[in-house]
Structures are given as C-alpha cells and as structure tokens.
Coordinates of C-alpha atoms and ligand atoms in Angstrom, one line a residue:
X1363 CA -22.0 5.7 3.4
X1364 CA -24.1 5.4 5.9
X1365 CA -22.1 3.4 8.4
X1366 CA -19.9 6.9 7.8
X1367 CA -22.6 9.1 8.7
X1368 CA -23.2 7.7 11.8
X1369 CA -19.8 8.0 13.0
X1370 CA -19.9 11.7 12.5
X1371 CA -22.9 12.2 13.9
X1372 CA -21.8 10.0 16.8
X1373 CA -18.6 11.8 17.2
X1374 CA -20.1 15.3 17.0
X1375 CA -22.4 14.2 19.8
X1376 CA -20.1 12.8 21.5
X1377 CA -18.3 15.9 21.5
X1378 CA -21.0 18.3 22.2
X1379 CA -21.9 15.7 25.3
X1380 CA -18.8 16.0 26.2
X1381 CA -18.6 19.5 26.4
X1382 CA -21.5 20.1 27.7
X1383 CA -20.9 18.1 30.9
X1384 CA -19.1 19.8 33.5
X1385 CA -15.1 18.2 33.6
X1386 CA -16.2 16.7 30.0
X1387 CA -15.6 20.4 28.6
X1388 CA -11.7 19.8 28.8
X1389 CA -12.0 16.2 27.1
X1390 CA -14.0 17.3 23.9
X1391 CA -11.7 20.4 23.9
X1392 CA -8.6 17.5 24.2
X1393 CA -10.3 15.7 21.2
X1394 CA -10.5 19.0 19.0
X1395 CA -7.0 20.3 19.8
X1396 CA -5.2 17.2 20.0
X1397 CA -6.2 16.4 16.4
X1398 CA -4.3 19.2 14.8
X1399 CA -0.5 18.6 14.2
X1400 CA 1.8 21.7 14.3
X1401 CA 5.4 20.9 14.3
X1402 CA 6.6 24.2 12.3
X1403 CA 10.3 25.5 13.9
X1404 CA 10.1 22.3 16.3
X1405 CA 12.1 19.6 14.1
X1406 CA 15.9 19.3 14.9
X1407 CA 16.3 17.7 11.2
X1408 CA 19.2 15.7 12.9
X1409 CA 19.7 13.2 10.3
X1410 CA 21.2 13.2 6.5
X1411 CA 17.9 12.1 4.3
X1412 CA 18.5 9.0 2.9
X1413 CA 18.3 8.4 -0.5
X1414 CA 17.1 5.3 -1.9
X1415 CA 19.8 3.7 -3.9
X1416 CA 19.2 2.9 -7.7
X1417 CA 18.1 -0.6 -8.3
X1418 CA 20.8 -2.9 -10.1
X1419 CA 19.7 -4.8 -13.4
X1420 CA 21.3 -6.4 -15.9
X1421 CA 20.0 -7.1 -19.7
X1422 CA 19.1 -10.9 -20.3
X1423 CA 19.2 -12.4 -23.8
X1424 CA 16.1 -11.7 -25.0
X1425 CA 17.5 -7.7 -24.1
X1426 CA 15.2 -7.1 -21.1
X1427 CA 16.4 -5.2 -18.8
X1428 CA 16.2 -7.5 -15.5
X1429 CA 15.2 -6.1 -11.7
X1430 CA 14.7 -8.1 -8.5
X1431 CA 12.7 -6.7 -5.8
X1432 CA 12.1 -9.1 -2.4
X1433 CA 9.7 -8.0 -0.3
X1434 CA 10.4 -8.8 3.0
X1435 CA 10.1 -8.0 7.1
X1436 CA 12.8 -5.9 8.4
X1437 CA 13.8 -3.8 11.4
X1438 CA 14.8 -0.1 11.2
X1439 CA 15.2 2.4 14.4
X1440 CA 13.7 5.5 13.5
X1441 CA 15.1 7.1 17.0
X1442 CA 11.3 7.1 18.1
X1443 CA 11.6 5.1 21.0
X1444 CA 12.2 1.7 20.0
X1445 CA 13.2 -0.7 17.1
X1446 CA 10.6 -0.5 14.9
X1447 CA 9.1 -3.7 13.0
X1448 CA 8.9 -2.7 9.3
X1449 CA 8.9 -4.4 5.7
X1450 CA 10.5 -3.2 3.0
X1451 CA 11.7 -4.5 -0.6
X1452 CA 15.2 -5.4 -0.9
X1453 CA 15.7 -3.7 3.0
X1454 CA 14.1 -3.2 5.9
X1455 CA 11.9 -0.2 4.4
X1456 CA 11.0 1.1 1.3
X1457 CA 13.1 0.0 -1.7
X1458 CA 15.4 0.9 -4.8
X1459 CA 14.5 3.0 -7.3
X1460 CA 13.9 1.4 -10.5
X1461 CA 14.9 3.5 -13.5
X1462 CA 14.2 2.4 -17.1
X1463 CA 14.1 4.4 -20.4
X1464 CA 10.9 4.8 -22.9
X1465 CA 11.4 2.0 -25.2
X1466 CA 13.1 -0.1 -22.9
X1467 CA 11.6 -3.6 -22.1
X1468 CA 12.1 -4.5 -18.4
X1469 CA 11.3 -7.5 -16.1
X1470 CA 10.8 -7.5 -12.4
X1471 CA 11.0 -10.4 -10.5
X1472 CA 9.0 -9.8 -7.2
X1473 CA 9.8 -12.7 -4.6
X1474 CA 7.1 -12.4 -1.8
X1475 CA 9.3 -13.0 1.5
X1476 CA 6.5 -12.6 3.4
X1477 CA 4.4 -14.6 5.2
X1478 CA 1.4 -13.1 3.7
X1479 CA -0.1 -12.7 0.2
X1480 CA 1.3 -9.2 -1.5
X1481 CA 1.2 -7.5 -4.6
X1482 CA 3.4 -5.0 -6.8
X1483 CA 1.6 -2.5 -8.2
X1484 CA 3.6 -0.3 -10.8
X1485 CA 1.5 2.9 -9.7
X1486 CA 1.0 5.1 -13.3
X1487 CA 2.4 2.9 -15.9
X1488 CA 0.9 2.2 -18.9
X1489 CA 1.0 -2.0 -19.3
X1490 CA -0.6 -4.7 -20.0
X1491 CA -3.4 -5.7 -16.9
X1492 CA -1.8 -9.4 -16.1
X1493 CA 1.6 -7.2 -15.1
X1494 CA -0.4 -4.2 -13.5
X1495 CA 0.3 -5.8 -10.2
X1496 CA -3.2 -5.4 -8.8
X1497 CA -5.1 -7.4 -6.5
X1498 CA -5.7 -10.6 -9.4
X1499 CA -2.3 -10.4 -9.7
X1500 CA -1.5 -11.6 -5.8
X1501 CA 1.7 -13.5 -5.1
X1502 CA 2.0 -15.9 -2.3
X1503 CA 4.2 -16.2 0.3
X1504 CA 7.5 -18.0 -1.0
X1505 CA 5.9 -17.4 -4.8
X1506 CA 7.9 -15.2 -7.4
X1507 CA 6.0 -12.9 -9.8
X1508 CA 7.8 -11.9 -13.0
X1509 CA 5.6 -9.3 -14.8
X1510 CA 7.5 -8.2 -18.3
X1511 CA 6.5 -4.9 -20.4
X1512 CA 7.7 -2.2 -22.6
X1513 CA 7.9 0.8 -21.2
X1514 CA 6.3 3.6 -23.2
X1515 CA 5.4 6.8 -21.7
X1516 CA 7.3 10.3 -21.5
X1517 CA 9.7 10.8 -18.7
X1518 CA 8.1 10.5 -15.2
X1519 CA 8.4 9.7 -11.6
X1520 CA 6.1 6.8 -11.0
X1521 CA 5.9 4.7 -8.2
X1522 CA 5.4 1.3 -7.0
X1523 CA 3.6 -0.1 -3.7
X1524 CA 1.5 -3.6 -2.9
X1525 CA -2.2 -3.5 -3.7
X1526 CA -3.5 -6.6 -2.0
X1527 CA -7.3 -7.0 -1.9
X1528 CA -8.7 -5.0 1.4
X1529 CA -5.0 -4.9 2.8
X1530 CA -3.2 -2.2 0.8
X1531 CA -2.7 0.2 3.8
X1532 CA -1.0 -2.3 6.1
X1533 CA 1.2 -3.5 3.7
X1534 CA 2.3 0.5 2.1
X1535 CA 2.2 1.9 6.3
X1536 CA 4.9 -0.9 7.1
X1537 CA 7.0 0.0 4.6
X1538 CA 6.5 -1.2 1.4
X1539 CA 7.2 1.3 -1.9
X1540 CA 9.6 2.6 -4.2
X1541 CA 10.3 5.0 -6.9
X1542 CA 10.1 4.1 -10.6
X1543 CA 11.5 6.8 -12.5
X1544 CA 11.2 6.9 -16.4
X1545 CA 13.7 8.6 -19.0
X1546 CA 12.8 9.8 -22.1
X1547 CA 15.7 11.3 -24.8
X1548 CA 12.5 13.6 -25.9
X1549 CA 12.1 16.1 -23.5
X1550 CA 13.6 18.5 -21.7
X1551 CA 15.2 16.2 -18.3
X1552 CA 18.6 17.2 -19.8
X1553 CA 18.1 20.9 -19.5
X1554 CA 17.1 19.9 -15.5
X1555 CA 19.1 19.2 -13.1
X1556 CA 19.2 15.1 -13.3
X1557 CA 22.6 13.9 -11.3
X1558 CA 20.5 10.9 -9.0
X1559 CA 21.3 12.0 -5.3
X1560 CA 22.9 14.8 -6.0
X1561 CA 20.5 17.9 -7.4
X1562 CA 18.0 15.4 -8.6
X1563 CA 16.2 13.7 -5.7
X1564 CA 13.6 11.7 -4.9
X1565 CA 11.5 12.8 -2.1
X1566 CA 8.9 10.3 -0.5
X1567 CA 7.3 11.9 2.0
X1568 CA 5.4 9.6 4.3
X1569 CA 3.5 10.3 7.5
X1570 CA 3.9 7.9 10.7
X1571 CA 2.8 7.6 14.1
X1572 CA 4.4 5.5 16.8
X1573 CA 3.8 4.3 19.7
X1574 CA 5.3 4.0 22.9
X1575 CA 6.8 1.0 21.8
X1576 CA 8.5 3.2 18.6
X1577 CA 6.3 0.5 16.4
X1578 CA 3.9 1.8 13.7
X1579 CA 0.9 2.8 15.2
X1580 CA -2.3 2.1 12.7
X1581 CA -5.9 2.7 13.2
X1582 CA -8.1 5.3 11.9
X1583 CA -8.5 9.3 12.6
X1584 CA -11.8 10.9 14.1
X1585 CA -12.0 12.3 10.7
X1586 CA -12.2 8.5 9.2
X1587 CA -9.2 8.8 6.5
X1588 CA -7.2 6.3 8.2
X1589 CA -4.3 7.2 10.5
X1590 CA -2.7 10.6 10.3
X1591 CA 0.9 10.6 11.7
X1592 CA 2.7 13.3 13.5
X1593 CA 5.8 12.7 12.8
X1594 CA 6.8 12.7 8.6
X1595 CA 9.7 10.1 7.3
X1596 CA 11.0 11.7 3.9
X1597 CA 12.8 8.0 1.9
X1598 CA 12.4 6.7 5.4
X1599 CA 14.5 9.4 7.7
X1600 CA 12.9 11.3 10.5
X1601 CA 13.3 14.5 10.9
X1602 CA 15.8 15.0 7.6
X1603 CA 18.3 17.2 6.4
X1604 CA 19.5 17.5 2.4
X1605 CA 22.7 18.9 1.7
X1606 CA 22.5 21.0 -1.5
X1607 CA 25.6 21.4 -3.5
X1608 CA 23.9 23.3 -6.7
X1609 CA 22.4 26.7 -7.3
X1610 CA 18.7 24.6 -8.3
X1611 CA 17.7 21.5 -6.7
X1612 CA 15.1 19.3 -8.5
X1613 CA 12.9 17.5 -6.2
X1614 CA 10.8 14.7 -7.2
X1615 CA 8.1 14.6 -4.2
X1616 CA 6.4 11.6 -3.9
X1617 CA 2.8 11.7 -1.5
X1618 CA 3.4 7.9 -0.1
X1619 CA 1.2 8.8 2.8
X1620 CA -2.0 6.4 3.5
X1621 CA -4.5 9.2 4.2
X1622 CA -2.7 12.7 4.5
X1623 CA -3.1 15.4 2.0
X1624 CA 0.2 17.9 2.0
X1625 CA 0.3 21.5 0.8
X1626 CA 4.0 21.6 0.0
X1627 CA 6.3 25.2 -0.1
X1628 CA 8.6 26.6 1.3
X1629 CA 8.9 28.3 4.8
X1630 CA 9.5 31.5 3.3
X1631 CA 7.1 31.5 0.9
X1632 CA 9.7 31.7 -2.3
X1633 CA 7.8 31.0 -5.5
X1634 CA 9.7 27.6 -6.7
X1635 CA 9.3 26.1 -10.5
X1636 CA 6.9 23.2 -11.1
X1637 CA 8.3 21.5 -13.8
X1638 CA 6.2 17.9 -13.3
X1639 CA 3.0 16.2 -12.5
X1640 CA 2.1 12.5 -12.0
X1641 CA 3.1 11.5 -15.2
X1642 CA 5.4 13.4 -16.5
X1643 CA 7.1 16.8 -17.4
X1644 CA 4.6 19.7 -17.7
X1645 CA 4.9 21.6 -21.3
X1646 CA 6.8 24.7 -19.6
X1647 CA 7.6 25.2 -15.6
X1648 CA 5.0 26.8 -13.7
X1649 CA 6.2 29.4 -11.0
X1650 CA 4.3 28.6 -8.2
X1651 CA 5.0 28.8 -3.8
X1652 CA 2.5 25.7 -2.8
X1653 CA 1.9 22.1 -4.9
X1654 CA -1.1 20.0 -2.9
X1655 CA -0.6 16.2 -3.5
X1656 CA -3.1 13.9 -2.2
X1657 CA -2.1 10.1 -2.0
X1658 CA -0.3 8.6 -4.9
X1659 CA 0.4 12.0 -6.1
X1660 CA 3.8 12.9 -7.4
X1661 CA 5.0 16.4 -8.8
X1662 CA 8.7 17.3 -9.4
X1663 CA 9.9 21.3 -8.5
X1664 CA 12.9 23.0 -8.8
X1665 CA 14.0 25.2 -5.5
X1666 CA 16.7 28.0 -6.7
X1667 CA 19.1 28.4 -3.3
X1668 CA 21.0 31.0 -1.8
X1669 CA 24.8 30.1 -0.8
X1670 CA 24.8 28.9 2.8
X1671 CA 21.0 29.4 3.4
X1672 CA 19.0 27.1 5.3
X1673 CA 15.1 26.9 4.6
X1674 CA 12.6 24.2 5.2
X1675 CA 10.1 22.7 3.1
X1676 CA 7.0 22.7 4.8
X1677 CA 3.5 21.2 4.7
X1678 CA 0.7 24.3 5.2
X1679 CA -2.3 24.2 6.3
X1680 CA -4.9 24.6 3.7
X1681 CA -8.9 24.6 3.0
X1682 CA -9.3 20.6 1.4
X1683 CA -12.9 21.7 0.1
X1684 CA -13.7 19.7 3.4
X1685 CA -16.5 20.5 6.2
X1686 CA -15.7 22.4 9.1
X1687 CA -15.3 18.9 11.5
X1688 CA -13.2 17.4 8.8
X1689 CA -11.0 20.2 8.2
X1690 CA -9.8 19.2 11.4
X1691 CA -9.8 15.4 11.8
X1692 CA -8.5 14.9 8.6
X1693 CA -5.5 17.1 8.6
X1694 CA -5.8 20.1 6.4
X1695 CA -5.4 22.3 9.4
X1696 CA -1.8 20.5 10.2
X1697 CA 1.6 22.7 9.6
X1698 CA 4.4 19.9 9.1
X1699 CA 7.8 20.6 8.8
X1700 CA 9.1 17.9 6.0
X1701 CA 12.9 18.4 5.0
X1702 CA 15.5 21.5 5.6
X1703 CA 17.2 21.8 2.6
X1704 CA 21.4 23.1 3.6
X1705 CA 23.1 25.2 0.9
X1706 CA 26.8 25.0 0.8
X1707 CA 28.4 28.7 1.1
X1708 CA 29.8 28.1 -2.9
X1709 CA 26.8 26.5 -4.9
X1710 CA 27.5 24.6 -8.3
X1711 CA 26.0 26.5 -10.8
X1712 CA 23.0 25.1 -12.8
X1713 CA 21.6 25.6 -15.8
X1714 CA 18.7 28.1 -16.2
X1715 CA 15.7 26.1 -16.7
X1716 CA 14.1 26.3 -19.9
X1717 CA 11.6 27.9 -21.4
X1718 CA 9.6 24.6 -22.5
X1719 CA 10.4 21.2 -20.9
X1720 CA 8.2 18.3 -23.1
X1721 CA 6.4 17.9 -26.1
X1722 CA 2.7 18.0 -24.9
X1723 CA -0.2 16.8 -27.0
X1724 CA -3.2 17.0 -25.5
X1725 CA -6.3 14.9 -25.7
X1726 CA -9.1 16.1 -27.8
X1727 CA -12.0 15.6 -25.7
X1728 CA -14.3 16.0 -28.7
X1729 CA -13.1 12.3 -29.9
X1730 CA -14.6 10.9 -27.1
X1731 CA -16.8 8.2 -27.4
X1732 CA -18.5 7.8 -24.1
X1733 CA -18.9 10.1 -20.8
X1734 CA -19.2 8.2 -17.8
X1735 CA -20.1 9.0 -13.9
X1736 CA -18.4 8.7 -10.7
X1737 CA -20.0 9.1 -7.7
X1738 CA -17.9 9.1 -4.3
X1739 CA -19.4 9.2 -1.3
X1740 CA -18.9 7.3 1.9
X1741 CA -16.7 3.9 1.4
X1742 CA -18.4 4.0 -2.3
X1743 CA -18.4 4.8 -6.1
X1744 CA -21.8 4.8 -7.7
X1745 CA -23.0 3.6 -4.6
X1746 CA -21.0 -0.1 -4.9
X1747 CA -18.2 -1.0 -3.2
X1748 CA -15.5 -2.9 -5.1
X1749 CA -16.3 -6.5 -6.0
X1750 CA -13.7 -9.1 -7.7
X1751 CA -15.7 -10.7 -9.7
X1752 CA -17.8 -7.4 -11.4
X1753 CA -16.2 -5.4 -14.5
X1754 CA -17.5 -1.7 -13.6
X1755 CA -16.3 -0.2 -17.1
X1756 CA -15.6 -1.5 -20.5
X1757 CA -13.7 0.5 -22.5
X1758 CA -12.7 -0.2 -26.1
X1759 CA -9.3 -0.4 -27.1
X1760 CA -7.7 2.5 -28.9
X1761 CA -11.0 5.3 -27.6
X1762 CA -11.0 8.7 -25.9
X1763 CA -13.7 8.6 -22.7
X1764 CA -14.6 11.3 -20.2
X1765 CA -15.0 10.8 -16.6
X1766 CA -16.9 13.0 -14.7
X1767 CA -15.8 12.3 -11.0
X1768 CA -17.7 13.8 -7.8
X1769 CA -17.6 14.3 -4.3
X1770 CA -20.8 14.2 -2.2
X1771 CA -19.7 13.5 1.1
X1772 CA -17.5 16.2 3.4
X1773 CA -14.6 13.6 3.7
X1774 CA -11.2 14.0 1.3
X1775 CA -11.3 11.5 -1.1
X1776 CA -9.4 11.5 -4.6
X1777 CA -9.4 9.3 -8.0
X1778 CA -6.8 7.6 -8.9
X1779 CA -7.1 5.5 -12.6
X1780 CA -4.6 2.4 -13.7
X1781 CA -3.2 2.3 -17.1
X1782 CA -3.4 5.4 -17.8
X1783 CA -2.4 8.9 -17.9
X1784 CA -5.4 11.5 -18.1
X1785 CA -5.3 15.1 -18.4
X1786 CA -8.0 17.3 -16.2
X1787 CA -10.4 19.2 -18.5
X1788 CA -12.3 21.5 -15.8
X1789 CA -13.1 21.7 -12.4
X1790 CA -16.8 22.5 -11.5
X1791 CA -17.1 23.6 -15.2
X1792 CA -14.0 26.0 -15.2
X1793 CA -10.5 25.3 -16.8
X1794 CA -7.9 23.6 -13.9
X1795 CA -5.3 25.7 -12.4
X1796 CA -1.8 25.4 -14.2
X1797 CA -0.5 22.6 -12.5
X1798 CA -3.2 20.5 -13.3
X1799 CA -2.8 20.7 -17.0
X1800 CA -0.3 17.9 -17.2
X1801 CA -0.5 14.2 -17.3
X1802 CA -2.3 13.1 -14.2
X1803 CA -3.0 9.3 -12.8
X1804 CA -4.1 10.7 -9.6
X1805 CA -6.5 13.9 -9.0
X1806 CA -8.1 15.4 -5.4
X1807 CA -11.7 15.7 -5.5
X1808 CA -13.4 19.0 -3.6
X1809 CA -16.3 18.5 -1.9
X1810 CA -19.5 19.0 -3.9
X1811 CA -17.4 19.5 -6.8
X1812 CA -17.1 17.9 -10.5
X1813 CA -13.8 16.8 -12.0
X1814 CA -13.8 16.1 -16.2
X1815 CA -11.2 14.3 -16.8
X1816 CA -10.3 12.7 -20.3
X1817 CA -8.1 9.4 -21.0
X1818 CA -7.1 7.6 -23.9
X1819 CA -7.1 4.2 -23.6
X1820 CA -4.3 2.7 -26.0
X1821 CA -2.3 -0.5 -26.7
X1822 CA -3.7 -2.8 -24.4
X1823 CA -6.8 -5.1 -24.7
X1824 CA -7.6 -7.9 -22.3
X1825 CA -11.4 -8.9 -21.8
X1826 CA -10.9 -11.4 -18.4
X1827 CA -8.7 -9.4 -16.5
X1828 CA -9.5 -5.5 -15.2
X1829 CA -7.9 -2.2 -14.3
X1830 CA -8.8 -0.4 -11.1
X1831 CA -9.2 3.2 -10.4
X1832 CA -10.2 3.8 -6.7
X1833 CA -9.7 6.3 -4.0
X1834 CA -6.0 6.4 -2.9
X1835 CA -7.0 7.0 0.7
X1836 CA -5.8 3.5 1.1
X1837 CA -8.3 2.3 4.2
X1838 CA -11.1 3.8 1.7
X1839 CA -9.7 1.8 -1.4
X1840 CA -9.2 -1.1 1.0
X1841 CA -13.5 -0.6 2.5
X1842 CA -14.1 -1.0 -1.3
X1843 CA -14.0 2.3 -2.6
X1844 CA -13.0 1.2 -6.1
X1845 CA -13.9 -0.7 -9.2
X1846 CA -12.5 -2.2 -12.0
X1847 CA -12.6 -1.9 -16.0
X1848 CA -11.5 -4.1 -18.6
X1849 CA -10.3 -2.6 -22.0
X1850 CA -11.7 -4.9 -25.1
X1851 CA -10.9 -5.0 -29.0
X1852 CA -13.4 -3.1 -30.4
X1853 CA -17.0 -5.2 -30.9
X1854 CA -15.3 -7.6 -27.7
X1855 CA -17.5 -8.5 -24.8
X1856 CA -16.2 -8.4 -21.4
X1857 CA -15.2 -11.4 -19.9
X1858 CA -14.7 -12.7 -16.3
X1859 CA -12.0 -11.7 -14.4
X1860 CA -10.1 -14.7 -12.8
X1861 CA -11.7 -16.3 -9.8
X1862 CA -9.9 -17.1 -5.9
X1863 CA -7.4 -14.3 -5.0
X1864 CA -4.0 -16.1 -5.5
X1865 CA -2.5 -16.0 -8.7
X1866 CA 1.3 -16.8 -9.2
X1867 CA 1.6 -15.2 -12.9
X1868 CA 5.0 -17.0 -13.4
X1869 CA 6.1 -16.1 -16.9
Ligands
C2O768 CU1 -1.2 3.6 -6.3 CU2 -4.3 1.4 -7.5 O1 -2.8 2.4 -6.8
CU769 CU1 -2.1 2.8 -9.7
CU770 CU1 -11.6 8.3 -0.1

C-alpha cells in the first residue's frame, strides 16, 4: 500500500514538475494524453474472428469424459509488425473450448510443454480444491496433471487460465486460456440461440500491446494495474469481423484481459438482452445497452440484427468509481472498438427469447453463519499479502457466509472467489443493479464502496489444501493481493496446506 502511494505521489509530482518547467509542459501533457486509448471508427476489422474450436474427448471406461490440453510455446502473426512469440494450449494461442454437461464427470489431462512451472485453473467451477488448479496444484515442466470431477452447476460459460504463484499475468498475457462452457437440460439454453460458431459464440476479448518487434509488450501502466493494450485481440484475431447469419446472435463475452476493465455496447447505443452472468443464466433477460466486466468476468447477450447492417461492439468509456488520476491511467477513459458484427441481407430467423431463462434459487442470507471482512487496498486484503503456507478463512462444509468486500484505495481492483458461485446482496447498503442479481464468481469493487456478497459453500471439504479468492487484476493477485480458505467438515480444524510449490497431482 504504501509502496503504491508513493508511486502516485511520485508520478503526480513528476507531472506537475514536468509541467511546470518550461519544454517539460509538452512531456507531462504527452504522459496524460498518451495514456488514453481512442480507436472508435479507426479499426479496419480486416480479419474473420476466429473461433476457438471445441475440444475433442472421448469417454474412458470408468465413463469420464476424457480432455487433453498441452500447454505449450507457439508463434502466431498478429499482422502487428512481426511474428509474435506466444503460448497457448493445444496451439500457438489460447485453446479449445471444453464443453461438458451438469452431471457429467470429466478428466483433463494437462501436459506442461513448457519449460516453466504452470497451472490450470478451471476459473468458476465448483470442485474439489486438489483439482482447482491453483498455485499448490503446480505442474512441472515435462509433468502431466490429471484433475477428475463432476461437474455440477447450471449452464455457464466458465473459463480456464494458469495461476502459478506470483506469475499468473505472464503466463495468461502470452496466451494461455480457454473457454469451459457448461450445459444443463434445466434451463432455458434451448430457447437461445446455441449452434457453437454459428449464433452462439464465444467472445474473449483480450487487450495487447506490441512492440516494435510485434512481440507482447508487458510492464505496468502509470496507473499501476498492469499493462493496458491498445490494440484488443477478440479469440486471438486483431481487428475482427463476425459474420452473422441469424436474426439474434448470442454472444458469450469473456473479460481475458490482465488489467482492463470494458464497458461493452453497441456503437449505436441499441439496448441488447443480458441473458447471463459469470456463472450462469440470469432468471429472465435483462434489456440493457452497456455490460462492464472487470477481469475474469464473463456475461452472455443477445444482439437482435438488422439484414445487411453493419455495427460494432464497442468498449465506452465510463466512471470506474476511480480518482481523477486513475480514471486516466487505468483506462476507464479508453473508447475501444472490439468486433463489427456483419449481417447477411436474409437473416435466419431465431426464436424470440423467452420470457424466463433458469430456475434461480437464491441464497437466504439470513442462514448465514458468519460475516466476514475484506479489506483491499494497495497490493493487500486485510492488510496481508498472500502467503502459501497461511489459511485466511475456514469455512465449514455445507454453511451460508457473507463477505463484506471494500475498496479503500483509488485504484480498480475486483474480488474474485474459487469454488463458488455467490450472488451480490447490496452495494453500499442498496440492492445491485439487475445484472448483478445472478450467479457471480467475479464482482468489481467502487472506490470507497461496500460489496455484500453471500456464498454457500457445498460438497467439498478438505482441511490441508485451500481455495483462493484474490483480485483478478492479475499483477495485483500476482504482488499478493489474495488469500486462501480451506472448507472443513463441520467441528474440523484447519490443517496445513502442502509445503514447496511443485506438486505433480498424478491421479
Ligand atoms: Cu480466474 Cu483465481 O482465478
Ligand atoms: Cu478462479
Ligand atoms: Cu487489484
């Protein structure tokens, strides 16, 4: 926190020296205006988006379904100047989409083709912690990990990305992530549009900068949420273009961005349906012209096109709850143009959408049995940074909690839990806005602000080994800015979680 401080206050001055020096006017003034992005009506959207191809599997005998993702270095040219160096599972960037159904049991076997340590983190799942694929569950280079689990959650788009200890943004910025997509025969994904590529497509939109090279460029922003890209890859294209063939297109937008916060719409300001949050469908389809998703966020819309109409969806600038200096170093002033969406002159008709989408129970907070504090503020929660070897939480087994997140410093941050799915209960004291009243694993945090959320934490106990929840700005997750909590049998003490960072959980 404080280390943060000072770089503000350094900065500022900095800036004001600048200025205030005769010639250094025009440098601070480069510093302030070079920081805001702006690329509305500039993108050519040149090149057909890609979409990432469905992972095979087969069944084994003991009827799980069977995946195999490879992570591995790769080159891709982005047509930014060069070859780029990348990683990606199973190609040279990003990877398949996994699909499974609720009730399914599936294995994954993750080879590490590396020559680093890596991890596979199934980002909003509801397992068992040995298969969470967090940073205990590390795979070294050459090793294969083999995590095994039921899926049982409603449908959802849920994603998956490494989560080594203190290295999680190199390894996601290079490349490395995917879609998991869950089906569910109870709810409402039939009445959707769901044809995979075709009106039903994944959408993972990812900000990049390059250098003159065309490689990756990392490093932080002046606004200290790690590097914020100018130019936005959507399933790895630049500058991308999605031929639409139906009268509704259902997009499942992914925020796979280290740092950047998007205000998603569309350029003309249409009001589109929101039909999904993190983890799952949302009771009934919110009409709506703007979804924000902070990192790890996901939220699926459906776009109603016009025959032969061309429109953009775009990124708009909006007020993050941040100060008046971070507003523009951490990119909430930015206008980014994301993906043109191309409607054939005769559109397919689709189905109207319906009127409720998925059974929605929520939880009732009044069964909770504890109501704890978080704190964020600087590279901290509660004023620690994240430690291996120290459980944070325990939870029991089968209870209802309450977490009261807050903000305190003027940086974006947001709060992102394993395990499990939460609903929001208020913000600062009043009810959340429609779309957050849906199964979140991921929430944004205002400045100054309070966030109630309420989890139940079901199925699975494990003293020894813990569950994160963190800050998805990954270079603030990666300076510590997360902790860990184990979920016990009830009347179990918490135990130690496993010591040395490698672990090659064969199975
Ligand atoms: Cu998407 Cu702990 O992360
Ligand atoms: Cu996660
Ligand atoms: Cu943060």
């Amino acid at each position: 926190m404080k280390r943060r401080r000072w770089t503000v206050v350094l900065v500022t001055l900095a800036l004001v020296l600048l200025a205030c020096c005769g010639g250094g006017a025009a440098l601070g003034g480069w510093a302030w205006s070079r920081a805001k992005v702006d690329t509305a009506g500039e993108i050519d959207f040149a090149h057909k988006l890609a979409i990432p191809p469905l992972a095979e599997s087969r069944v084994d005998d003991q009827g799980r379904r069977v995946f195999d993702l490879r992570a591995q270095e790769g080159r891709r040219d982005f047509g930014e100047g060069g070859v780029t160096r990348t990683w990606g599972f199973n190609g040279d960037y990003l990877g398949p989409t996994l699909r499974a159904k609720r009730g399914e049991k599936v294995l994954v076997n993750v080879v590490n083709g590396l020559d680093e340590e890596t991890s596979v983190h199934w980002h909003g799942m509801h397992l068992p912690a040995v298969m969470d694929g967090g940073p205990h569950q590390s795979i070294r280079p050459g090793a294969t990990w083999s995590p095994t689990w039921t899926v049982n959650q409603p449908a959802a788009s849920l994603w998956y990305h490494p989560h080594p200890h203190g290295k999680t943004a190199k390894h996601v910025y290079r490349g490395l992530a995917g879609m998991f997509i869950v089906d569910d025969e109870n709810g409402g994904n039939k009445a959707l549009p769901n044809r995979y590529g075709v009106d039903d497509i994944p959408v993972i939109v990812q900000d990049r900068k390059f250098d003159d090279g065309g490689q990756f460029a990392e490093g932080d922003s002046l606004g200290g949420v790690g590097v914020l890209g100018d130019t936005v890859l959507v399933n790895g294209t630049v500058a991308p273009y999605l031929d639409v063939y139906t009268e509704r297109v259902r997009l499942r937008l992914v925020n796979g961005s280290n740092a950047r916060t998007y205000a998603f719409g569309v350029v003309d300001d249409r009001e589109f349906a929101m039909v999904g949050t993190d983890g799952g469908l949302l009771p009934a389809p919110i009409a709506t012209d703007r979804v924000r998703l902070s990192p790890g966020d996901r939220a699926e819309i459906v776009v109603a096109m016009r025959p032969g109409e061309r429109v953009t969806l775009r990124s708009f600038p909006e007020d993050q709850g941040t100060d008046f200096f971070n507003r523009r170093f951490t990119g909430g002033g930015d206008t980014l143009d994301v993906l043109e969406l191309r409607a054939a002159d005769d559109l397919e008709p689709s189905a109207d959408l319906p009127a409720t989408l998925a059974p929605f129970e929520p939880i009732d907070p009044a069964g909770a049995v504890e109501t704890r504090q978080f704190r964020l503020a600087g590279r901290n929660i509660n004023g620690q940074k994240m430690d291996m070897s120290r459980i944070d939480a325990v939870i029991t087994k089968d209870t209802t909690e309450i977490w009261e997140l807050t903000k305190l410093d003027g940086t974006p941050h947001n709060f992102h839990v394993h395990d499990v799915q939460f609903q929001v209960l208020s913000v600062d004291g009043q009810p959340p806005s429609p779309e957050f009243q849906g199964w979140q694993d991921t929430v944004f945090l205002e400045q100054g602000s309070t966030v109630r959320i309420v989890a139940r934490f079901a199925d699975y106990a494990d003293p020894d080994m813990p569950y994160m929840f963190h800050c998805h700005l990954l270079t603030h997750e990666d300076a510590g800015m997360m902790g860990q909590f184990v979920v016990v049998e009830p009347g179990q003490e918490a135990g130690r979680p496993p010591t040395g960072s490698s672990h090659n959980h064969g199975q």
